[in-house]
mmCIF file of C-alpha atoms and ligand atoms in Angstrom:
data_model
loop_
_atom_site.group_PDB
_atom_site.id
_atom_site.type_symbol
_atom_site.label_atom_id
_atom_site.label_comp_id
_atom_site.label_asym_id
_atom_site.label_seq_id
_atom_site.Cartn_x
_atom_site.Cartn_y
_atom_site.Cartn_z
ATOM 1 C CA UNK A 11 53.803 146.115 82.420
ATOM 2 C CA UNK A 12 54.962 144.608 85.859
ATOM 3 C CA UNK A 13 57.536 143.236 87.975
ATOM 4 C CA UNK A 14 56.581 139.947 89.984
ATOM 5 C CA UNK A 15 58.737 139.308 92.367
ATOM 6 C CA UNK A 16 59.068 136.218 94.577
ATOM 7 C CA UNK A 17 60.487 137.366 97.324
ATOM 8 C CA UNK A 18 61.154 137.401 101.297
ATOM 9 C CA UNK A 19 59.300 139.799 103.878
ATOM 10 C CA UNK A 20 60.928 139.719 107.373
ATOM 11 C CA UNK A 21 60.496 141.654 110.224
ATOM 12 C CA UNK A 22 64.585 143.159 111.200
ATOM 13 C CA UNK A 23 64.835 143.540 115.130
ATOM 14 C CA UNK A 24 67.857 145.720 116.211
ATOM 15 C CA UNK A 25 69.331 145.738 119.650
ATOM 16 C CA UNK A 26 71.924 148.047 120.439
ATOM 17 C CA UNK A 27 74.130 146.412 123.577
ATOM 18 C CA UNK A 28 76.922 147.496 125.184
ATOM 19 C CA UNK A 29 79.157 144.414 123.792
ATOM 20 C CA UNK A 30 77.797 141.028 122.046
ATOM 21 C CA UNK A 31 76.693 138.441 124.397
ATOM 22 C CA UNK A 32 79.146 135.323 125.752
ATOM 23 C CA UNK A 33 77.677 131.835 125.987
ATOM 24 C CA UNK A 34 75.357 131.491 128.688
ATOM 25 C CA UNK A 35 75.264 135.754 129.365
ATOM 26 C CA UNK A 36 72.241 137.614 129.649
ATOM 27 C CA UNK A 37 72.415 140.712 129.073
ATOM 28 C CA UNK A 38 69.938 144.136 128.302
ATOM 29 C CA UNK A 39 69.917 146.061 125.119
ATOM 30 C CA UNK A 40 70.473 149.955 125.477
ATOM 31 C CA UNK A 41 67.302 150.305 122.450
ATOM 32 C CA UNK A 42 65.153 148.294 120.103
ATOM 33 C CA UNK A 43 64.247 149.112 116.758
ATOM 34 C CA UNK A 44 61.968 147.229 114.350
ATOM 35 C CA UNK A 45 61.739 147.457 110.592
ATOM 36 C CA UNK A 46 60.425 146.170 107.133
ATOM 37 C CA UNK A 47 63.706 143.804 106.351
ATOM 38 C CA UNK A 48 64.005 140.829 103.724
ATOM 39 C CA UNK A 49 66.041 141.960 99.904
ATOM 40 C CA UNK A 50 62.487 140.327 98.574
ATOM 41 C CA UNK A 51 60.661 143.576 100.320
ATOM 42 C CA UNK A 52 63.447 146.123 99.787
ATOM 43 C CA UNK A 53 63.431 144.904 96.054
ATOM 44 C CA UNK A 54 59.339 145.592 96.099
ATOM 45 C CA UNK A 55 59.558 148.398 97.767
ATOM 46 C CA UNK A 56 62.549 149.744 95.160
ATOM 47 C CA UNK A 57 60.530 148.863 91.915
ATOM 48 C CA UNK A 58 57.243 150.828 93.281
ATOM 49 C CA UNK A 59 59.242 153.700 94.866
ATOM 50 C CA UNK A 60 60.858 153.760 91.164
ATOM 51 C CA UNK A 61 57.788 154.258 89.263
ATOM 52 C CA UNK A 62 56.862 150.108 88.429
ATOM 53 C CA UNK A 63 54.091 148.333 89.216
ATOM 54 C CA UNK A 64 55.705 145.570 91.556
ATOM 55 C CA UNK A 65 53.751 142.796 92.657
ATOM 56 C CA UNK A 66 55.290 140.888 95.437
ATOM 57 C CA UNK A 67 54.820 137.097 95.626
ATOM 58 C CA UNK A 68 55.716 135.879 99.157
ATOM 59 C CA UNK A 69 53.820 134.662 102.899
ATOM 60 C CA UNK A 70 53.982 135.929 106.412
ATOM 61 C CA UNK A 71 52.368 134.529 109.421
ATOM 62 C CA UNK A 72 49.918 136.624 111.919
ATOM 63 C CA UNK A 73 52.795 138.718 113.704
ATOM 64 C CA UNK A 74 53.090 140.541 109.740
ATOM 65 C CA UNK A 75 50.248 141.905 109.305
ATOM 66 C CA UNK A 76 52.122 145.101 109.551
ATOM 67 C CA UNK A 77 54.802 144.272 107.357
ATOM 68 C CA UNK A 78 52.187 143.979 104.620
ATOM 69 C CA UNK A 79 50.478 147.504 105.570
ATOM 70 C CA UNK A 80 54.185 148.827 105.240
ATOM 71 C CA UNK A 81 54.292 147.381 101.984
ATOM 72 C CA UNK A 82 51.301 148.491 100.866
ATOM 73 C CA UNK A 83 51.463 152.589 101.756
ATOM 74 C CA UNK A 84 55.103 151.929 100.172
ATOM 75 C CA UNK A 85 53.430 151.506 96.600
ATOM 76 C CA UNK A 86 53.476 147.200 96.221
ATOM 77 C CA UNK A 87 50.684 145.196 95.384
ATOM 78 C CA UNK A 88 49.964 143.046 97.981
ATOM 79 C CA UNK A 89 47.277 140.750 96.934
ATOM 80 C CA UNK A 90 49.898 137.994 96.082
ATOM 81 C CA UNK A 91 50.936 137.449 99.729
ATOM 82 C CA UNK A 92 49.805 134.606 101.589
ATOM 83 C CA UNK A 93 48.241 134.882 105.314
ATOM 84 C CA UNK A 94 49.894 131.599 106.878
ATOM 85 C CA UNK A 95 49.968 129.619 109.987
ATOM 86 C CA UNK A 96 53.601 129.961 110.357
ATOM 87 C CA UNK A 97 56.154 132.617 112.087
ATOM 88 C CA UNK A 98 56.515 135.526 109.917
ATOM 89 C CA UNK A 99 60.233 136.145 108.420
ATOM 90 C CA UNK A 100 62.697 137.705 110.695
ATOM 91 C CA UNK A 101 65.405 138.648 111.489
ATOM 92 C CA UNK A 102 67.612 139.438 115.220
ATOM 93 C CA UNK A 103 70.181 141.446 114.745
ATOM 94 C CA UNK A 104 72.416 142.842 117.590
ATOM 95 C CA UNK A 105 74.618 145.666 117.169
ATOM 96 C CA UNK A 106 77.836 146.377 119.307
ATOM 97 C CA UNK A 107 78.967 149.854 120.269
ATOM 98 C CA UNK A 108 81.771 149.667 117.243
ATOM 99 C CA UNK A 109 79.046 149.232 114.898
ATOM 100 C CA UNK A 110 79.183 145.545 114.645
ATOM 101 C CA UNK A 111 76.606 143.526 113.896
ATOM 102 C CA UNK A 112 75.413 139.620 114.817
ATOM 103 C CA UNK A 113 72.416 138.485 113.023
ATOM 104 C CA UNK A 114 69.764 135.628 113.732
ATOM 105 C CA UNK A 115 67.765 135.069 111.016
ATOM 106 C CA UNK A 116 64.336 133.423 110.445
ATOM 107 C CA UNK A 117 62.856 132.645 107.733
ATOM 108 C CA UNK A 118 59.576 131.145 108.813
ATOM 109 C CA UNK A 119 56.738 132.051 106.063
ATOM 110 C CA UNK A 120 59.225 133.039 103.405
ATOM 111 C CA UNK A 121 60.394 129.049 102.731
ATOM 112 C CA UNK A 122 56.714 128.029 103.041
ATOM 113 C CA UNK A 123 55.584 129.268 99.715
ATOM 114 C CA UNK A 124 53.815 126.675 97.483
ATOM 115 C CA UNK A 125 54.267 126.014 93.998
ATOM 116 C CA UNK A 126 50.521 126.111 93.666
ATOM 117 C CA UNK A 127 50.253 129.603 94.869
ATOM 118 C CA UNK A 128 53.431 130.936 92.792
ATOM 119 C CA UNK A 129 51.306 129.513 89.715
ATOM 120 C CA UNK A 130 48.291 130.858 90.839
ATOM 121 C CA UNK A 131 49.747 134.580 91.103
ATOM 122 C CA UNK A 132 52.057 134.370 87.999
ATOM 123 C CA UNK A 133 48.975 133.407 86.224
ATOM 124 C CA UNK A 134 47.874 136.642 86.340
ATOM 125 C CA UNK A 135 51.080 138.204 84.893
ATOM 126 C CA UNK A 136 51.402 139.210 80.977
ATOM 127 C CA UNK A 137 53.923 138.016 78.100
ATOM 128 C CA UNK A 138 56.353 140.375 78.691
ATOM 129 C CA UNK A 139 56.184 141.321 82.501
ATOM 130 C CA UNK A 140 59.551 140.911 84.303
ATOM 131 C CA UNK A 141 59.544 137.845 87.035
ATOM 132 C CA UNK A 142 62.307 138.620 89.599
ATOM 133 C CA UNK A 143 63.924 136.281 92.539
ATOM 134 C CA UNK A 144 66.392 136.238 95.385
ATOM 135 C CA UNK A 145 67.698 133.258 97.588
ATOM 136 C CA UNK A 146 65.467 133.638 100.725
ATOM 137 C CA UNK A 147 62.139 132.000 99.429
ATOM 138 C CA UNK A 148 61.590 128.471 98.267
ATOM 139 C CA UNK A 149 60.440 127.999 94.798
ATOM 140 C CA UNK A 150 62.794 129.989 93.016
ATOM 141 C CA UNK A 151 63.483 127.011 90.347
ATOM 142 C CA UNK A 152 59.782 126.286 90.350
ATOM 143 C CA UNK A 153 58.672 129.905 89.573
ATOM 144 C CA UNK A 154 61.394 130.822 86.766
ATOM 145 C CA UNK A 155 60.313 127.654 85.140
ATOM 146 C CA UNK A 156 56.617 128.750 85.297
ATOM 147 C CA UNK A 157 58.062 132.437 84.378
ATOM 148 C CA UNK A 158 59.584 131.139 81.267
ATOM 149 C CA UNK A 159 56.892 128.992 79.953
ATOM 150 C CA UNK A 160 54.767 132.073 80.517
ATOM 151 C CA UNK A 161 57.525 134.265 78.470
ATOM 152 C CA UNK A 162 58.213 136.515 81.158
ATOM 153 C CA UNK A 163 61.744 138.105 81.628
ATOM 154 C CA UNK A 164 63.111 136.170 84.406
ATOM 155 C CA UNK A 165 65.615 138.517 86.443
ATOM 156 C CA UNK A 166 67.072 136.454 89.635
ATOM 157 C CA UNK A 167 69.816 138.467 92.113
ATOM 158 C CA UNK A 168 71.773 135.703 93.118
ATOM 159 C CA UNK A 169 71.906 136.628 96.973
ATOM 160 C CA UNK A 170 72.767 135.353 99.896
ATOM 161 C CA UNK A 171 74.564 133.078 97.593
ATOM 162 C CA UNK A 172 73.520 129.647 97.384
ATOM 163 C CA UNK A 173 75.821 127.693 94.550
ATOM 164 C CA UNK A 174 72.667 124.761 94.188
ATOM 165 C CA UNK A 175 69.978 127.556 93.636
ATOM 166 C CA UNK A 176 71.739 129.910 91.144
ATOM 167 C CA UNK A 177 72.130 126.204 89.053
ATOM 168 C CA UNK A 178 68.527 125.463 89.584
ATOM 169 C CA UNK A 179 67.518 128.466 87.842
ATOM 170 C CA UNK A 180 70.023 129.623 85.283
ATOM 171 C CA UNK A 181 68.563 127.416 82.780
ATOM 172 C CA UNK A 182 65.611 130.122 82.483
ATOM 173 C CA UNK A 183 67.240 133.246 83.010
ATOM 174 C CA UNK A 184 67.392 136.252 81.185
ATOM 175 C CA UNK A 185 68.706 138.332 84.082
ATOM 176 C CA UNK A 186 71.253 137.739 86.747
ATOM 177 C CA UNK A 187 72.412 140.506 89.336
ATOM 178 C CA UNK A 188 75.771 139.575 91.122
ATOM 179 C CA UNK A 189 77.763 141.476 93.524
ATOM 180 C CA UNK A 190 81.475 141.330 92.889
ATOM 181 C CA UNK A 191 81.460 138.772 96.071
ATOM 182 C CA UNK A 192 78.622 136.676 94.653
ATOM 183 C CA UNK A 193 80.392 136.636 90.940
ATOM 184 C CA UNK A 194 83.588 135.278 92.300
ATOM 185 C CA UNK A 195 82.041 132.584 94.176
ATOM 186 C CA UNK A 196 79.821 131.451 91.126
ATOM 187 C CA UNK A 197 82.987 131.361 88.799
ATOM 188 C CA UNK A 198 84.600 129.168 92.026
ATOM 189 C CA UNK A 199 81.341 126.757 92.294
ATOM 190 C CA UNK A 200 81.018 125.920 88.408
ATOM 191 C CA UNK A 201 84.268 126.828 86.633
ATOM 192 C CA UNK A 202 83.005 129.331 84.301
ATOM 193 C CA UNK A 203 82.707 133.320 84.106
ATOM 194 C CA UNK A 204 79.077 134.179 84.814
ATOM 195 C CA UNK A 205 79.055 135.851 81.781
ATOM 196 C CA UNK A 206 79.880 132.972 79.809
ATOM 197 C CA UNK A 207 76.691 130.959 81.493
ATOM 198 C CA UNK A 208 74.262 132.041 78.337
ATOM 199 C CA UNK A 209 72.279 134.702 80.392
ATOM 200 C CA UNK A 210 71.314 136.975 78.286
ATOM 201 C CA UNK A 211 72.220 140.209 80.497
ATOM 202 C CA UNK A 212 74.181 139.802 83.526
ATOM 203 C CA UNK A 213 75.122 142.374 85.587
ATOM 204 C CA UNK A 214 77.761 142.691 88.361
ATOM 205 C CA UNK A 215 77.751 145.269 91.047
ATOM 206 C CA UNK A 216 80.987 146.791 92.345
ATOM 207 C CA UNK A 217 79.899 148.986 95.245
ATOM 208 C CA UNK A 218 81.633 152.525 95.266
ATOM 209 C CA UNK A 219 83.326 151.388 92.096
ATOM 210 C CA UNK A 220 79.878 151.210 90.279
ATOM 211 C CA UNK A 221 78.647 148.562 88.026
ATOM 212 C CA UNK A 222 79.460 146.265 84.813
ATOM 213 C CA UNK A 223 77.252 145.003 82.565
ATOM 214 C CA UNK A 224 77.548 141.843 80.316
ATOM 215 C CA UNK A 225 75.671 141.450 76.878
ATOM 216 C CA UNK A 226 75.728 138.144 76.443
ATOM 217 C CA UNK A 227 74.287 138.157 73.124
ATOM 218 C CA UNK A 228 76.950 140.799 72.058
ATOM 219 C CA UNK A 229 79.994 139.963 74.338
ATOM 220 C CA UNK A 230 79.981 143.728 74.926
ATOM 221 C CA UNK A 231 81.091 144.638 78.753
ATOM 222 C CA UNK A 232 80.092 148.467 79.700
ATOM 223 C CA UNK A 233 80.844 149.735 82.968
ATOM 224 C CA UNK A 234 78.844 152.160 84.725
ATOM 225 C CA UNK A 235 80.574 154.586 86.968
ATOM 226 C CA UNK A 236 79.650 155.258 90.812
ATOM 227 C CA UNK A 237 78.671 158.540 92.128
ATOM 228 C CA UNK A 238 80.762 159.992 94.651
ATOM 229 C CA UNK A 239 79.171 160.156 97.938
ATOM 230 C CA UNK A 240 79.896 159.759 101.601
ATOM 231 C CA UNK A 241 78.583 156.727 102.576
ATOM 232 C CA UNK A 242 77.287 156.008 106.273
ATOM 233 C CA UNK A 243 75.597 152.649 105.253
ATOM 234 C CA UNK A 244 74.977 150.442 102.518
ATOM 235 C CA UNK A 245 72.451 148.266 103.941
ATOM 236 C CA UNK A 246 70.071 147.549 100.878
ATOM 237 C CA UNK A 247 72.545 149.636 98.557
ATOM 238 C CA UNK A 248 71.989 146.336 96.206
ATOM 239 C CA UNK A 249 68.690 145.596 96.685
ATOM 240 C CA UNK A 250 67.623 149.551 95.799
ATOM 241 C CA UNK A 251 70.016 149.028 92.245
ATOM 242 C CA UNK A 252 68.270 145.733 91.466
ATOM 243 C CA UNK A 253 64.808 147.646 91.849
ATOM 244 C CA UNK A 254 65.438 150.496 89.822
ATOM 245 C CA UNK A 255 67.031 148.620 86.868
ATOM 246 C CA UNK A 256 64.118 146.615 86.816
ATOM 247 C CA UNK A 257 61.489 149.182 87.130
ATOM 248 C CA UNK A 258 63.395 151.159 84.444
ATOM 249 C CA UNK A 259 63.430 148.466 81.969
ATOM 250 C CA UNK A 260 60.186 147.678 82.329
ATOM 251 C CA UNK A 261 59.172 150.799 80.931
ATOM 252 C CA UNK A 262 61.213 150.400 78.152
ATOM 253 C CA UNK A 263 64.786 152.422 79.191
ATOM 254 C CA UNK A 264 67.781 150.693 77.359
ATOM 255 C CA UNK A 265 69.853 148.751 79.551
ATOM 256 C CA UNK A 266 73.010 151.212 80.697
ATOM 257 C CA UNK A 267 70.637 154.055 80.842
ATOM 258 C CA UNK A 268 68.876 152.005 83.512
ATOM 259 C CA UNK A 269 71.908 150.642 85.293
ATOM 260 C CA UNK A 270 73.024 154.862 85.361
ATOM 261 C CA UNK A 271 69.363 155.969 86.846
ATOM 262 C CA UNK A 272 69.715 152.672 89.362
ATOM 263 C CA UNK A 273 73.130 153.747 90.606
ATOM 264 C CA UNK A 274 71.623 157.321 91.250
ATOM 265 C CA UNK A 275 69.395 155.899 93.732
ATOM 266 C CA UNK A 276 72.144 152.979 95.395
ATOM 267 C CA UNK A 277 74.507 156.325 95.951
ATOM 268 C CA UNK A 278 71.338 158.203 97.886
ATOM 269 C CA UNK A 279 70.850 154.603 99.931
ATOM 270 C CA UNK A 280 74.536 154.597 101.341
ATOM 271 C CA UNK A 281 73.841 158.029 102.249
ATOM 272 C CA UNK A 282 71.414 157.044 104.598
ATOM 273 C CA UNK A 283 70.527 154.718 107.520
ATOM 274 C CA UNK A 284 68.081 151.672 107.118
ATOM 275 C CA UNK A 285 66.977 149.768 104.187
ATOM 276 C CA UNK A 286 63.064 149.260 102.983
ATOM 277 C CA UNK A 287 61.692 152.612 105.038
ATOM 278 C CA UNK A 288 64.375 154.984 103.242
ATOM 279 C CA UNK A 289 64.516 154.022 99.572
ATOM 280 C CA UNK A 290 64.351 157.433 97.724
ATOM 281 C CA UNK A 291 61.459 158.133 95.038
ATOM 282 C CA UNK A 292 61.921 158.446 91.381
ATOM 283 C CA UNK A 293 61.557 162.499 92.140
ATOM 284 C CA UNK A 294 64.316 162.180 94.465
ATOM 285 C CA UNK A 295 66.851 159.769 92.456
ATOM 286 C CA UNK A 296 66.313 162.280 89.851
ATOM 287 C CA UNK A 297 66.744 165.102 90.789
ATOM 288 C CA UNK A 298 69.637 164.335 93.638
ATOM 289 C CA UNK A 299 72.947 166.427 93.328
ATOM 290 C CA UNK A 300 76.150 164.564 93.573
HETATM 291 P P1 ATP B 21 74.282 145.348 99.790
HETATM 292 O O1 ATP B 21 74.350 143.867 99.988
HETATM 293 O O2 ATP B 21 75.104 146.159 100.757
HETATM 294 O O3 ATP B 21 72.899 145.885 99.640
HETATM 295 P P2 ATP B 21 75.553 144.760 97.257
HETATM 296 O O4 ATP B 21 76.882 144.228 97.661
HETATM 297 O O5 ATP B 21 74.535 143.825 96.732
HETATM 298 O O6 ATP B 21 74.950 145.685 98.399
HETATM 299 P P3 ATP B 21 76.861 146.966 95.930
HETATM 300 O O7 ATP B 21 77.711 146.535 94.805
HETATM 301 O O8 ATP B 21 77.529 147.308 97.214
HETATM 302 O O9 ATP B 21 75.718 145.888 96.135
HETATM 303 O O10 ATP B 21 76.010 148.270 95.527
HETATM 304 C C1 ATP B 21 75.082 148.308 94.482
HETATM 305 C C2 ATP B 21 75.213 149.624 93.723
HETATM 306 O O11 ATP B 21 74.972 150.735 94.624
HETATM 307 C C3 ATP B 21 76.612 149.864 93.155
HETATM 308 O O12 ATP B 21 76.748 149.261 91.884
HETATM 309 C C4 ATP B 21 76.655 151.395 93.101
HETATM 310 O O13 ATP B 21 75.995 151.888 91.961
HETATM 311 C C5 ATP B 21 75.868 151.804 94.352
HETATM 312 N N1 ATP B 21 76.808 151.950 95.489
HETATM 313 C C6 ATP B 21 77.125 151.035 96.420
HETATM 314 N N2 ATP B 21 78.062 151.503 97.273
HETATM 315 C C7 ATP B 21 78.342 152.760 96.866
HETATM 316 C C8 ATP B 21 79.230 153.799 97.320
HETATM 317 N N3 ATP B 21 80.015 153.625 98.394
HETATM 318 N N4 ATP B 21 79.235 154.968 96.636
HETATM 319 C C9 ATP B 21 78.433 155.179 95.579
HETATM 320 N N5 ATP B 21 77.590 154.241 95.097
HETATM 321 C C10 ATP B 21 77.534 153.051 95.720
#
């Protein structure tokens, strides 16, 4: 089986300065870092690193080139991203010395996707393969609406939260990912408990305080506990959950046996710095101590 997913690639620049710039100020970082960024890649990246075969749907211009290489020696296949004439993804983020962050962000390529060539790579994909989305492509509605008629699983993490999007596609859903944040504000935007939407799974992330799963079909609500770690960042904590459920349910794991493997691996991500370039291996989720 496989996991298709739509998704954004963007290229995350990091400046360290020694405060955040005033209008008009110029003003030289103290570093520079650059790194595979976009939840679309670090959701790729997860499902390979996690044993799936993850296919990633998305564009970059000629600055990405890289980004695709990175992608590639990660585990994805990349055959399903477009080479366009357009400004790859990215993503400026500056970073003050108390650890605070302001972020530009880009999305060039990643909004420039066409229906045409989400058809052309889903057509490819089997009954039964799992379709997933996030909020920084275009095409989202278009491609779970191809994903259904095709009768693949459609799984769609409802982030950065857009209330118009999440209604475009809920119609062909089988799988929604919220963070607690994200669930509140879809209960404020339509009036109604995402659970109670008629998604077949939905599942709502809690950070340290783990995760809760909704069987719509059931009404049954199962929390799955955190593991108790340190954490020094939780860039891509979500991101590396959404990945491993997904990759673990496409080869057939029942659903809170998944979500327990998945929060194995979000626990290791907060332990560490980064995002795409540090999510751990199946090996490593495995056999972690906590
Ligand atoms: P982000 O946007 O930071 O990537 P998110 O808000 O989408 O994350 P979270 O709910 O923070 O997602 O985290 C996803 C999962 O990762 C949690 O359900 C949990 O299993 C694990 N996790 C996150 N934070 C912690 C923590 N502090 N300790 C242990 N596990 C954590």
């Amino acid at each position: 089986m496989a996991i298709w997913n739509l998704g954004s690639i963007n290229i995350d620049m990091v400046y360290a300065l020694p405060h955040m710039p005033e209008p008009g100020e110029t003003l030289a970082a103290t570093s520079f870092d650059q790194g595979l960024g976009g939840k679309g890649a670090n959701m790729s990246v997860a499902a390979a690193r996690a044993g799936a075969h993850a296919c990633h749907i998305g564009a970059v211009g000629p600055q990405g080139t890289w980004t695709v290489d990175r992608l590639t020696e990660y585990g994805v296949d990349t055959r399903h991203i477009a080479r366009i004439e357009a400004p790859t993804g990215h993503a400026i983020i500056a970073v003050d010395p108390a650890g605070e962050n302001q972020i530009i962000l880009f999305p060039g390529a990643n909004r420039a996707l066409t229906e045409a060539q989400v058809g052309q790579a889903l057509s490819a994909a089997n009954a039964g393969d799992i379709l997933l989305l996030q909020n920084e492509t275009n095409m989202q509605a278009e491609a779970a609406r191809i994903g259904r008629q095709l009768g693949l699983r459609v799984a769609y993490a409802a982030a950065p939260f857009d209330s118009d999007a999440v209604q475009a596609v809920l119609p062909d859903l089988d799988l929604l990912f919220l963070n607690e944040i994200e669930a509140a504000q879809l209960e404020q935007a339509t009036g109604t408990l995402p659970q109670n939407m008629g998604v077949k799974d939905v599942i709502v992330t809690l950070g340290a305080k783990g995760a809760r799963h909704y069987d719509g079909q059931t009404g049954v609500v199962t929390d799955v506990p955190a593991l108790k770690v340190v954490p020094v960042d939780t860039t891509g904590a979500g991101d590396t959950f959404t990945g491993y459920v997904l990759a673990a349910l496409d080869r057939g794991m029942p659903m809170v046996q998944a979500m327990g493997l998945a929060s194995r691996a979000g626990a290791l991500m907060v332990t560490r710095h980064g995002a795409a370039d540090v999510i751990p291996d199946l090996k490593e989720v495995q056999n972690a101590k906590f």
